Coordinates of C-alpha atoms in Angstrom, one line a residue:
Chain A
X1 CA 29.0 -31.4 52.1
X2 CA 26.8 -33.3 49.7
X3 CA 27.8 -31.2 46.6
X4 CA 31.0 -29.5 45.6
X5 CA 30.0 -26.0 44.6
X6 CA 31.9 -24.8 41.5
X7 CA 32.2 -21.2 40.4
X8 CA 32.9 -20.0 36.8
X9 CA 36.5 -19.0 37.8
X10 CA 37.3 -22.7 38.6
X11 CA 36.9 -23.7 35.0
X12 CA 40.0 -24.2 32.8
X13 CA 37.9 -25.5 29.9
X14 CA 34.2 -26.0 29.5
X15 CA 34.4 -29.5 31.2
X16 CA 37.5 -29.1 33.4
X17 CA 38.0 -27.5 36.8
X18 CA 40.9 -27.0 39.1
X19 CA 40.3 -26.5 42.8
X20 CA 43.0 -25.3 45.3
X21 CA 41.0 -23.9 48.3
X22 CA 39.0 -25.4 51.2
X23 CA 37.0 -27.4 48.7
X24 CA 40.2 -29.2 47.6
X25 CA 41.0 -29.8 51.2
X26 CA 37.6 -31.2 51.9
X27 CA 37.7 -33.5 48.9
X28 CA 41.1 -34.8 50.0
X29 CA 40.8 -35.0 53.8
X30 CA 37.1 -35.6 54.4
X31 CA 35.8 -37.3 51.3
X32 CA 39.3 -39.0 50.9
X33 CA 38.7 -39.1 47.1
X34 CA 41.2 -40.7 44.8
X35 CA 41.8 -40.3 41.0
X36 CA 38.8 -41.9 39.2
X37 CA 36.3 -41.2 41.9
X38 CA 32.9 -39.6 41.0
X39 CA 31.7 -36.6 43.1
X40 CA 28.5 -34.7 43.0
X41 CA 29.1 -31.2 41.8
X42 CA 27.1 -28.1 40.9
X43 CA 27.8 -24.7 39.3
X44 CA 26.8 -21.8 41.4
X45 CA 23.5 -20.5 39.9
X46 CA 23.7 -23.3 37.4
X47 CA 23.2 -27.0 36.9
X48 CA 24.3 -30.0 39.0
X49 CA 26.1 -33.0 37.7
X50 CA 29.1 -35.3 38.2
X51 CA 32.8 -34.6 38.6
X52 CA 35.4 -37.2 37.9
X53 CA 38.7 -36.7 39.8
X54 CA 41.6 -36.7 37.3
X55 CA 44.6 -35.6 39.4
X56 CA 44.8 -35.1 43.1
X57 CA 47.8 -33.8 45.1
X58 CA 48.3 -31.6 48.1
X59 CA 45.5 -29.0 47.9
X60 CA 45.3 -29.2 44.1
X61 CA 42.6 -31.2 42.4
X62 CA 41.7 -31.5 38.7
X63 CA 38.2 -32.8 37.7
X64 CA 36.3 -33.2 34.5
X65 CA 32.7 -32.3 35.1
X66 CA 29.4 -32.9 33.3
X67 CA 26.5 -30.6 34.4
X68 CA 23.2 -31.8 33.1
X69 CA 20.7 -31.9 36.1
X70 CA 18.6 -29.0 37.4
X71 CA 19.1 -28.1 41.1
X72 CA 16.2 -29.1 43.4
X73 CA 13.3 -26.7 43.2
X74 CA 13.0 -24.0 45.8
X75 CA 10.0 -23.8 48.2
X76 CA 8.1 -20.7 47.1
X77 CA 8.7 -18.8 50.4
X78 CA 10.0 -15.4 51.2
X79 CA 11.1 -15.4 54.9
X80 CA 10.8 -12.2 56.8
X81 CA 12.9 -12.9 59.8
X82 CA 13.6 -10.6 62.8
X83 CA 17.4 -10.5 63.0
X84 CA 18.4 -13.3 65.4
X85 CA 21.4 -13.1 67.8
X86 CA 24.3 -13.1 65.3
X87 CA 25.7 -16.6 66.1
X88 CA 22.2 -18.1 65.7
X89 CA 21.6 -15.9 62.6
X90 CA 24.3 -17.7 60.7
X91 CA 22.9 -21.1 61.6
X92 CA 19.4 -20.1 60.8
X93 CA 20.3 -18.7 57.4
X94 CA 22.3 -21.8 56.6
X95 CA 19.3 -24.0 57.6
X96 CA 16.8 -21.8 55.7
X97 CA 19.0 -22.2 52.6
X98 CA 19.1 -26.0 53.2
X99 CA 15.4 -26.0 53.3
X100 CA 15.1 -24.2 50.0
X101 CA 13.8 -20.8 51.0
X102 CA 13.7 -18.5 48.0
X103 CA 14.4 -15.2 49.7
X104 CA 15.4 -14.1 53.2
X105 CA 14.7 -10.6 54.5
X106 CA 16.4 -9.8 57.9
X107 CA 14.2 -7.3 59.6
X108 CA 14.7 -5.0 62.6
X109 CA 12.2 -5.3 65.5
X110 CA 11.8 -3.8 69.0
X111 CA 13.3 -6.9 70.6
X112 CA 16.3 -7.1 68.3
X113 CA 19.3 -5.7 70.2
X114 CA 20.9 -2.8 68.2
X115 CA 24.4 -4.3 68.6
X116 CA 23.3 -7.3 66.5
X117 CA 23.4 -5.2 63.3
X118 CA 27.0 -4.2 63.9
X119 CA 28.3 -7.8 64.4
X120 CA 30.9 -8.9 61.8
X121 CA 29.2 -12.4 62.1
X122 CA 26.4 -11.1 60.0
X123 CA 28.4 -9.0 57.5
X124 CA 27.8 -9.8 53.8
X125 CA 30.8 -12.1 53.5
X126 CA 29.8 -14.2 56.5
X127 CA 26.1 -14.4 55.5
X128 CA 27.2 -15.5 52.0
X129 CA 29.4 -18.2 53.6
X130 CA 26.5 -19.4 55.6
X131 CA 24.4 -19.6 52.4
X132 CA 27.1 -21.5 50.6
X133 CA 27.3 -24.0 53.4
X134 CA 23.5 -24.5 53.2
X135 CA 23.7 -25.1 49.4
X136 CA 26.6 -27.6 49.8
X137 CA 24.6 -29.5 52.4
X138 CA 21.3 -29.7 50.5
X139 CA 22.8 -30.2 47.0
X140 CA 21.5 -26.9 45.7
X141 CA 23.3 -24.3 43.6
X142 CA 21.0 -21.2 43.7
X143 CA 21.6 -18.9 46.7
X144 CA 18.5 -17.4 48.2
X145 CA 18.5 -13.6 48.1
X146 CA 19.4 -12.2 51.5
X147 CA 18.4 -8.6 52.3
X148 CA 18.8 -6.5 55.5
X149 CA 16.1 -4.1 56.5
X150 CA 16.9 -1.9 59.5
X151 CA 13.8 0.2 59.7
X152 CA 10.6 -1.8 60.6
X153 CA 7.9 0.8 60.1
X154 CA 8.6 2.1 56.5
X155 CA 9.3 -1.4 55.3
X156 CA 6.1 -2.8 56.7
X157 CA 4.0 0.2 55.6
X158 CA 5.4 0.9 52.2
X159 CA 7.2 -2.3 50.9
X160 CA 5.4 -5.2 52.4
X161 CA 2.0 -4.6 50.8
X162 CA 3.7 -4.8 47.3
X163 CA 5.4 -8.1 48.2
X164 CA 2.1 -9.5 49.2
X165 CA 0.4 -8.7 45.9
X166 CA 1.4 -12.1 44.6
X167 CA 1.9 -14.0 47.9
X168 CA -0.1 -15.3 50.8
X169 CA 1.2 -13.6 53.9
X170 CA 1.7 -15.3 57.3
X171 CA 3.2 -14.4 60.6
X172 CA 4.1 -17.2 63.1
X173 CA 3.4 -15.7 66.5
X174 CA 2.9 -17.5 69.9
X175 CA 0.0 -15.2 70.8
X176 CA -1.9 -15.4 67.6
X177 CA -5.4 -16.8 68.2
X178 CA -5.5 -19.5 65.5
X179 CA -3.2 -22.4 65.1
X180 CA -4.5 -23.0 61.6
X181 CA -2.6 -21.3 58.8
X182 CA -4.3 -21.3 55.4
X183 CA -3.3 -24.2 53.2
X184 CA -0.5 -23.1 50.9
X185 CA -0.6 -24.1 47.3
X186 CA 1.4 -21.1 46.0
X187 CA 3.8 -18.3 46.8
X188 CA 4.0 -17.2 50.4
X189 CA 5.7 -14.7 52.6
X190 CA 6.1 -15.7 56.3
X191 CA 7.3 -13.5 59.1
X192 CA 9.0 -14.9 62.3
X193 CA 9.7 -12.7 65.2
X194 CA 12.7 -12.5 67.5
X195 CA 13.1 -14.5 70.7
X196 CA 10.4 -13.0 72.9
X197 CA 8.2 -12.4 69.8
X198 CA 7.1 -9.3 67.9
X199 CA 5.7 -6.7 70.3
X200 CA 1.9 -6.1 70.0
X201 CA 2.4 -2.9 68.0
X202 CA 4.6 -4.8 65.4
X203 CA 2.2 -7.8 65.3
X204 CA -0.7 -5.3 64.6
X205 CA 1.3 -3.5 61.8
X206 CA 2.1 -6.9 60.2
X207 CA -1.5 -7.9 60.3
X208 CA -2.5 -4.5 58.8
X209 CA -0.1 -5.0 56.0
X210 CA -1.9 -8.3 55.2
X211 CA -0.1 -11.0 57.2
X212 CA -2.3 -13.6 58.8
X213 CA -1.2 -14.6 62.3
X214 CA -1.1 -18.2 63.5
X215 CA 0.6 -20.0 66.3
X216 CA 2.4 -23.4 66.5
X217 CA 0.6 -24.7 69.5
X218 CA 1.2 -24.3 73.2
X219 CA 5.0 -24.6 73.1
X220 CA 7.3 -21.6 72.7
X221 CA 10.0 -22.7 70.3
X222 CA 13.4 -21.1 69.8
X223 CA 13.5 -19.3 66.4
X224 CA 16.1 -21.9 65.1
X225 CA 13.7 -24.7 66.0
X226 CA 10.5 -22.9 65.0
X227 CA 11.7 -22.1 61.4
X228 CA 12.2 -25.7 60.2
X229 CA 9.1 -26.8 62.2
X230 CA 6.8 -24.4 60.4
X231 CA 8.5 -25.0 57.0
X232 CA 8.1 -28.7 57.5
X233 CA 4.4 -28.2 58.4
X234 CA 3.6 -26.0 55.5
X235 CA 6.0 -27.0 52.7
X236 CA 7.3 -30.5 53.2
Chain B
X1 CA 13.5 -19.0 79.3
X2 CA 9.8 -19.0 79.2
X3 CA 9.2 -20.9 82.4
X4 CA 11.2 -21.1 85.7
X5 CA 11.5 -24.7 86.4
X6 CA 11.2 -25.5 90.1
X7 CA 12.3 -28.7 91.9
X8 CA 10.8 -30.1 95.1
X9 CA 13.9 -29.1 97.1
X10 CA 13.2 -25.4 96.3
X11 CA 10.1 -25.4 98.4
X12 CA 10.1 -24.0 102.0
X13 CA 6.4 -24.5 102.3
X14 CA 3.7 -25.8 100.0
X15 CA 3.4 -22.5 98.2
X16 CA 6.8 -20.9 98.8
X17 CA 10.1 -21.3 97.1
X18 CA 13.6 -19.9 97.5
X19 CA 16.0 -19.8 94.6
X20 CA 19.7 -19.0 94.9
X21 CA 21.3 -20.5 91.8
X22 CA 21.4 -19.7 88.0
X23 CA 17.6 -19.3 88.0
X24 CA 17.8 -16.5 90.6
X25 CA 20.5 -14.9 88.5
X26 CA 18.3 -15.2 85.4
X27 CA 15.3 -13.8 87.1
X28 CA 17.3 -10.8 88.4
X29 CA 19.6 -10.1 85.4
X30 CA 17.7 -11.2 82.3
X31 CA 14.1 -10.9 83.3
X32 CA 14.9 -7.9 85.6
X33 CA 12.1 -8.9 87.9
X34 CA 11.0 -6.8 90.9
X35 CA 9.0 -7.7 94.1
X36 CA 5.4 -8.1 93.1
X37 CA 6.2 -9.3 89.5
X38 CA 4.4 -12.5 88.2
X39 CA 6.5 -15.2 86.5
X40 CA 5.5 -18.3 84.8
X41 CA 6.8 -21.3 86.8
X42 CA 6.4 -25.1 86.7
X43 CA 7.4 -28.0 89.0
X44 CA 9.7 -30.5 87.4
X45 CA 7.4 -33.5 86.5
X46 CA 4.4 -31.5 87.8
X47 CA 2.1 -28.7 87.1
X48 CA 2.7 -25.2 85.7
X49 CA 1.5 -22.0 87.3
X50 CA 2.4 -18.6 88.5
X51 CA 5.0 -17.3 90.8
X52 CA 4.8 -13.9 92.6
X53 CA 8.2 -12.5 93.6
X54 CA 8.2 -11.6 97.3
X55 CA 11.8 -10.7 98.0
X56 CA 14.6 -10.2 95.6
X57 CA 18.2 -9.6 96.6
X58 CA 21.6 -10.6 95.3
X59 CA 21.1 -14.2 94.0
X60 CA 18.3 -14.8 96.6
X61 CA 14.7 -14.8 95.5
X62 CA 11.6 -15.8 97.4
X63 CA 8.4 -16.4 95.5
X64 CA 4.9 -17.7 96.4
X65 CA 3.7 -20.1 93.8
X66 CA 0.4 -21.4 92.6
X67 CA 0.5 -24.5 90.4
X68 CA -2.7 -25.4 88.8
X69 CA -2.2 -25.9 85.0
X70 CA -1.1 -29.0 83.2
X71 CA 2.1 -28.8 81.2
X72 CA 1.5 -28.8 77.4
X73 CA 0.8 -32.3 76.0
X74 CA 3.7 -34.3 74.5
X75 CA 3.7 -35.3 70.9
X76 CA 3.4 -39.1 70.9
X77 CA 6.8 -39.8 69.5
X78 CA 9.8 -41.9 70.4
X79 CA 12.9 -40.7 68.6
X80 CA 15.5 -43.2 67.6
X81 CA 18.5 -41.0 66.8
X82 CA 21.9 -42.0 65.6
X83 CA 24.2 -40.2 68.0
X84 CA 25.1 -36.9 66.5
X85 CA 28.4 -35.1 66.8
X86 CA 28.5 -34.2 70.6
X87 CA 28.1 -30.4 70.2
X88 CA 25.2 -30.9 67.8
X89 CA 23.8 -33.6 70.0
X90 CA 23.2 -31.2 72.9
X91 CA 21.4 -28.7 70.6
X92 CA 19.3 -31.5 69.0
X93 CA 18.2 -32.9 72.3
X94 CA 17.3 -29.5 73.5
X95 CA 15.2 -28.9 70.4
X96 CA 13.6 -32.4 70.5
X97 CA 12.6 -31.5 74.1
X98 CA 11.2 -28.1 73.0
X99 CA 9.2 -29.8 70.4
X100 CA 7.7 -32.2 73.0
X101 CA 9.2 -35.5 72.0
X102 CA 8.3 -38.1 74.6
X103 CA 11.4 -40.3 74.5
X104 CA 14.8 -40.1 72.9
X105 CA 17.0 -43.1 72.2
X106 CA 20.5 -42.3 71.1
X107 CA 21.7 -45.2 69.0
X108 CA 25.1 -46.2 67.6
X109 CA 25.4 -46.6 63.9
X110 CA 28.3 -47.3 61.5
X111 CA 28.8 -43.7 60.6
X112 CA 28.8 -42.5 64.3
X113 CA 32.4 -41.9 65.3
X114 CA 33.3 -44.1 68.3
X115 CA 34.9 -41.1 70.0
X116 CA 31.5 -39.4 70.2
X117 CA 30.3 -41.9 72.9
X118 CA 33.3 -40.8 75.2
X119 CA 32.6 -37.1 75.0
X120 CA 31.8 -35.4 78.3
X121 CA 29.4 -33.2 76.3
X122 CA 27.0 -36.1 76.2
X123 CA 27.4 -37.4 79.7
X124 CA 24.2 -37.8 81.7
X125 CA 24.6 -34.4 83.5
X126 CA 25.1 -32.5 80.3
X127 CA 22.2 -34.2 78.5
X128 CA 20.0 -33.5 81.5
X129 CA 21.0 -29.9 81.3
X130 CA 20.1 -29.8 77.6
X131 CA 16.7 -31.3 78.5
X132 CA 16.1 -28.7 81.2
X133 CA 16.9 -25.9 78.7
X134 CA 14.4 -27.4 76.3
X135 CA 11.7 -27.5 79.0
X136 CA 12.4 -23.9 80.2
X137 CA 12.2 -22.7 76.5
X138 CA 9.0 -24.5 75.6
X139 CA 7.1 -24.1 79.0
X140 CA 7.1 -27.8 79.7
X141 CA 7.9 -29.6 83.0
X142 CA 8.2 -33.2 82.0
X143 CA 11.6 -34.4 80.7
X144 CA 11.6 -36.8 77.9
X145 CA 13.3 -40.1 78.7
X146 CA 16.8 -40.2 77.2
X147 CA 18.5 -43.5 76.7
X148 CA 21.8 -44.5 75.1
X149 CA 22.2 -47.7 73.1
X150 CA 25.7 -48.5 72.0
X151 CA 25.0 -51.8 70.1
X152 CA 22.9 -51.4 67.0
X153 CA 22.2 -55.0 66.0
X154 CA 20.9 -56.5 69.3
X155 CA 18.7 -53.4 69.9
X156 CA 17.2 -53.4 66.4
X157 CA 16.7 -57.2 66.4
X158 CA 15.6 -57.8 70.0
X159 CA 14.2 -54.6 71.4
X160 CA 12.8 -52.6 68.5
X161 CA 10.0 -55.0 67.5
X162 CA 8.6 -54.8 71.1
X163 CA 8.7 -51.0 71.0
X164 CA 6.7 -51.2 67.7
X165 CA 3.9 -53.3 69.1
X166 CA 2.0 -50.1 70.0
X167 CA 3.6 -47.7 67.6
X168 CA 3.8 -46.8 63.9
X169 CA 7.5 -47.2 62.9
X170 CA 9.2 -44.8 60.5
X171 CA 12.7 -44.1 59.3
X172 CA 13.6 -40.8 57.6
X173 CA 16.2 -41.7 55.0
X174 CA 17.3 -39.7 52.0
X175 CA 17.5 -42.9 49.8
X176 CA 14.1 -44.2 50.8
X177 CA 11.9 -44.6 47.7
X178 CA 8.8 -42.9 49.0
X179 CA 8.3 -39.4 50.2
X180 CA 5.0 -40.1 51.8
X181 CA 5.0 -41.3 55.4
X182 CA 1.7 -42.9 56.6
X183 CA -0.6 -40.3 58.2
X184 CA 0.0 -40.4 62.0
X185 CA -3.0 -40.4 64.3
X186 CA -1.3 -42.2 67.1
X187 CA 1.9 -43.3 68.8
X188 CA 5.0 -43.4 66.5
X189 CA 8.6 -44.2 66.6
X190 CA 10.9 -42.5 64.1
X191 CA 14.5 -43.2 63.4
X192 CA 16.9 -40.6 62.0
X193 CA 20.3 -41.6 60.8
X194 CA 23.7 -39.8 61.3
X195 CA 25.1 -37.2 58.9
X196 CA 25.7 -39.4 55.8
X197 CA 22.7 -41.6 56.7
X198 CA 22.3 -45.1 57.9
X199 CA 24.4 -47.5 55.7
X200 CA 22.3 -49.9 53.5
X201 CA 22.7 -52.8 56.0
X202 CA 21.3 -50.7 58.8
X203 CA 18.4 -49.3 56.7
X204 CA 17.5 -52.9 55.8
X205 CA 17.6 -54.0 59.4
X206 CA 15.4 -51.1 60.5
X207 CA 12.9 -52.0 57.8
X208 CA 13.0 -55.7 58.8
X209 CA 12.2 -54.6 62.3
X210 CA 9.1 -52.8 61.0
X211 CA 10.1 -49.2 60.3
X212 CA 8.8 -47.8 57.0
X213 CA 11.3 -45.7 55.1
X214 CA 10.4 -42.3 53.7
X215 CA 12.4 -39.3 52.4
X216 CA 12.0 -35.6 52.9
X217 CA 12.4 -34.7 49.2
X218 CA 15.4 -34.0 47.0
X219 CA 17.3 -31.9 49.6
X220 CA 19.7 -33.5 52.1
X221 CA 19.2 -31.8 55.4
X222 CA 21.5 -31.7 58.4
X223 CA 20.1 -33.8 61.2
X224 CA 19.5 -30.7 63.3
X225 CA 17.4 -29.2 60.5
X226 CA 15.8 -32.5 59.5
X227 CA 14.4 -33.3 62.9
X228 CA 12.2 -30.2 63.4
X229 CA 11.2 -30.3 59.7
X230 CA 9.9 -33.9 59.9
X231 CA 8.3 -33.3 63.3
X232 CA 6.6 -30.1 61.9
X233 CA 5.4 -32.1 58.9
X234 CA 4.0 -35.0 60.9
X235 CA 3.0 -33.6 64.3
X236 CA 2.4 -29.9 64.1

């Protein structure tokens, strides 16, 4: 945790917060903070700043906070991600949040097992928790939007073209014939398939909607490796 | 698994192998292969090619194989990695292998907990297993060298300068003052610290040995996210 994420309900006064949950535990047990210590804090959907510990006792912490810095800028990317295996999905959403992805759309695809959609690991509460962990890690305060789309065809045919009106569209695909994505100076939308890749029909539909296919070279990477690799290549 | 990794002991004749272990299980249960099917295979430390299933029965598979393609080229990178938490270490070594890292040196550092070095999760057999999984994922046959270095100072003072004679040296560090690593056209060595980063003394020693510090921007990434991000940025 590189930032203690505050919510408006934590505030007693404009500059004072009380924490009594896992954040208090973390501050006491992991950060081993004492009264007078300065901690990096941020308000969910707001500014970052500094918290000074005033009182600290078992699971009860009082801090005065000053919030005056903007959170780090997002990378201008909407991620269209075939729903990964639920355990991996949490990690991938956490790491996409760390990396600063603006919006994540979890999409169904032929090679996504139907049971994945029913898993409690990817219910809204657990995905929100993964997002919070990503924000706390990277020092950000603004959650990316996360959306689930269980029908591939109507989304790709009817919704995707609109999303691409203001964005460059890409699809990372091992069997794409070029390894050179266009240089990105502005907003982008990038699709990443499931393990095993999009099936040819899906890859075609995505290209018809306006996504340009590219590959990452001769190696086939796990989705959780491919995502930061391609974001590092294009946005870092 | 995108490649069935063969070892010399699997060969009955020059072009015929018998598999009876977890690979046979994987071919039968996950790939659901039948007699006549073609599978991508590769010989550990050798060439890649095609295997044709001849006989398939409970956990016993015979294939004829033709090995004629080179494995994908490595990226010319030696990774100097502060030993991560053991569970993460396995995943990180698997993903470094996927990405094609040539050599991995696991290094001690002030913020590496001593207990990590004792964990059975990072014994030689388990690290080798993680490497094999990375090769099978990415379609490679050549394991990266993996080495453990438990003493920071003598390694950095005495061994590191020699390693840098033929390599550009880098250290990814959140507090480095530049975000621009030098362009890499040739062999490199890159250090990545533990969660929390190298301490200032260590960062100085690494710079004295010839590593150039750079940061990845305002976000603090988990090591398992930072590694593919920086490799994507510099090598993909």
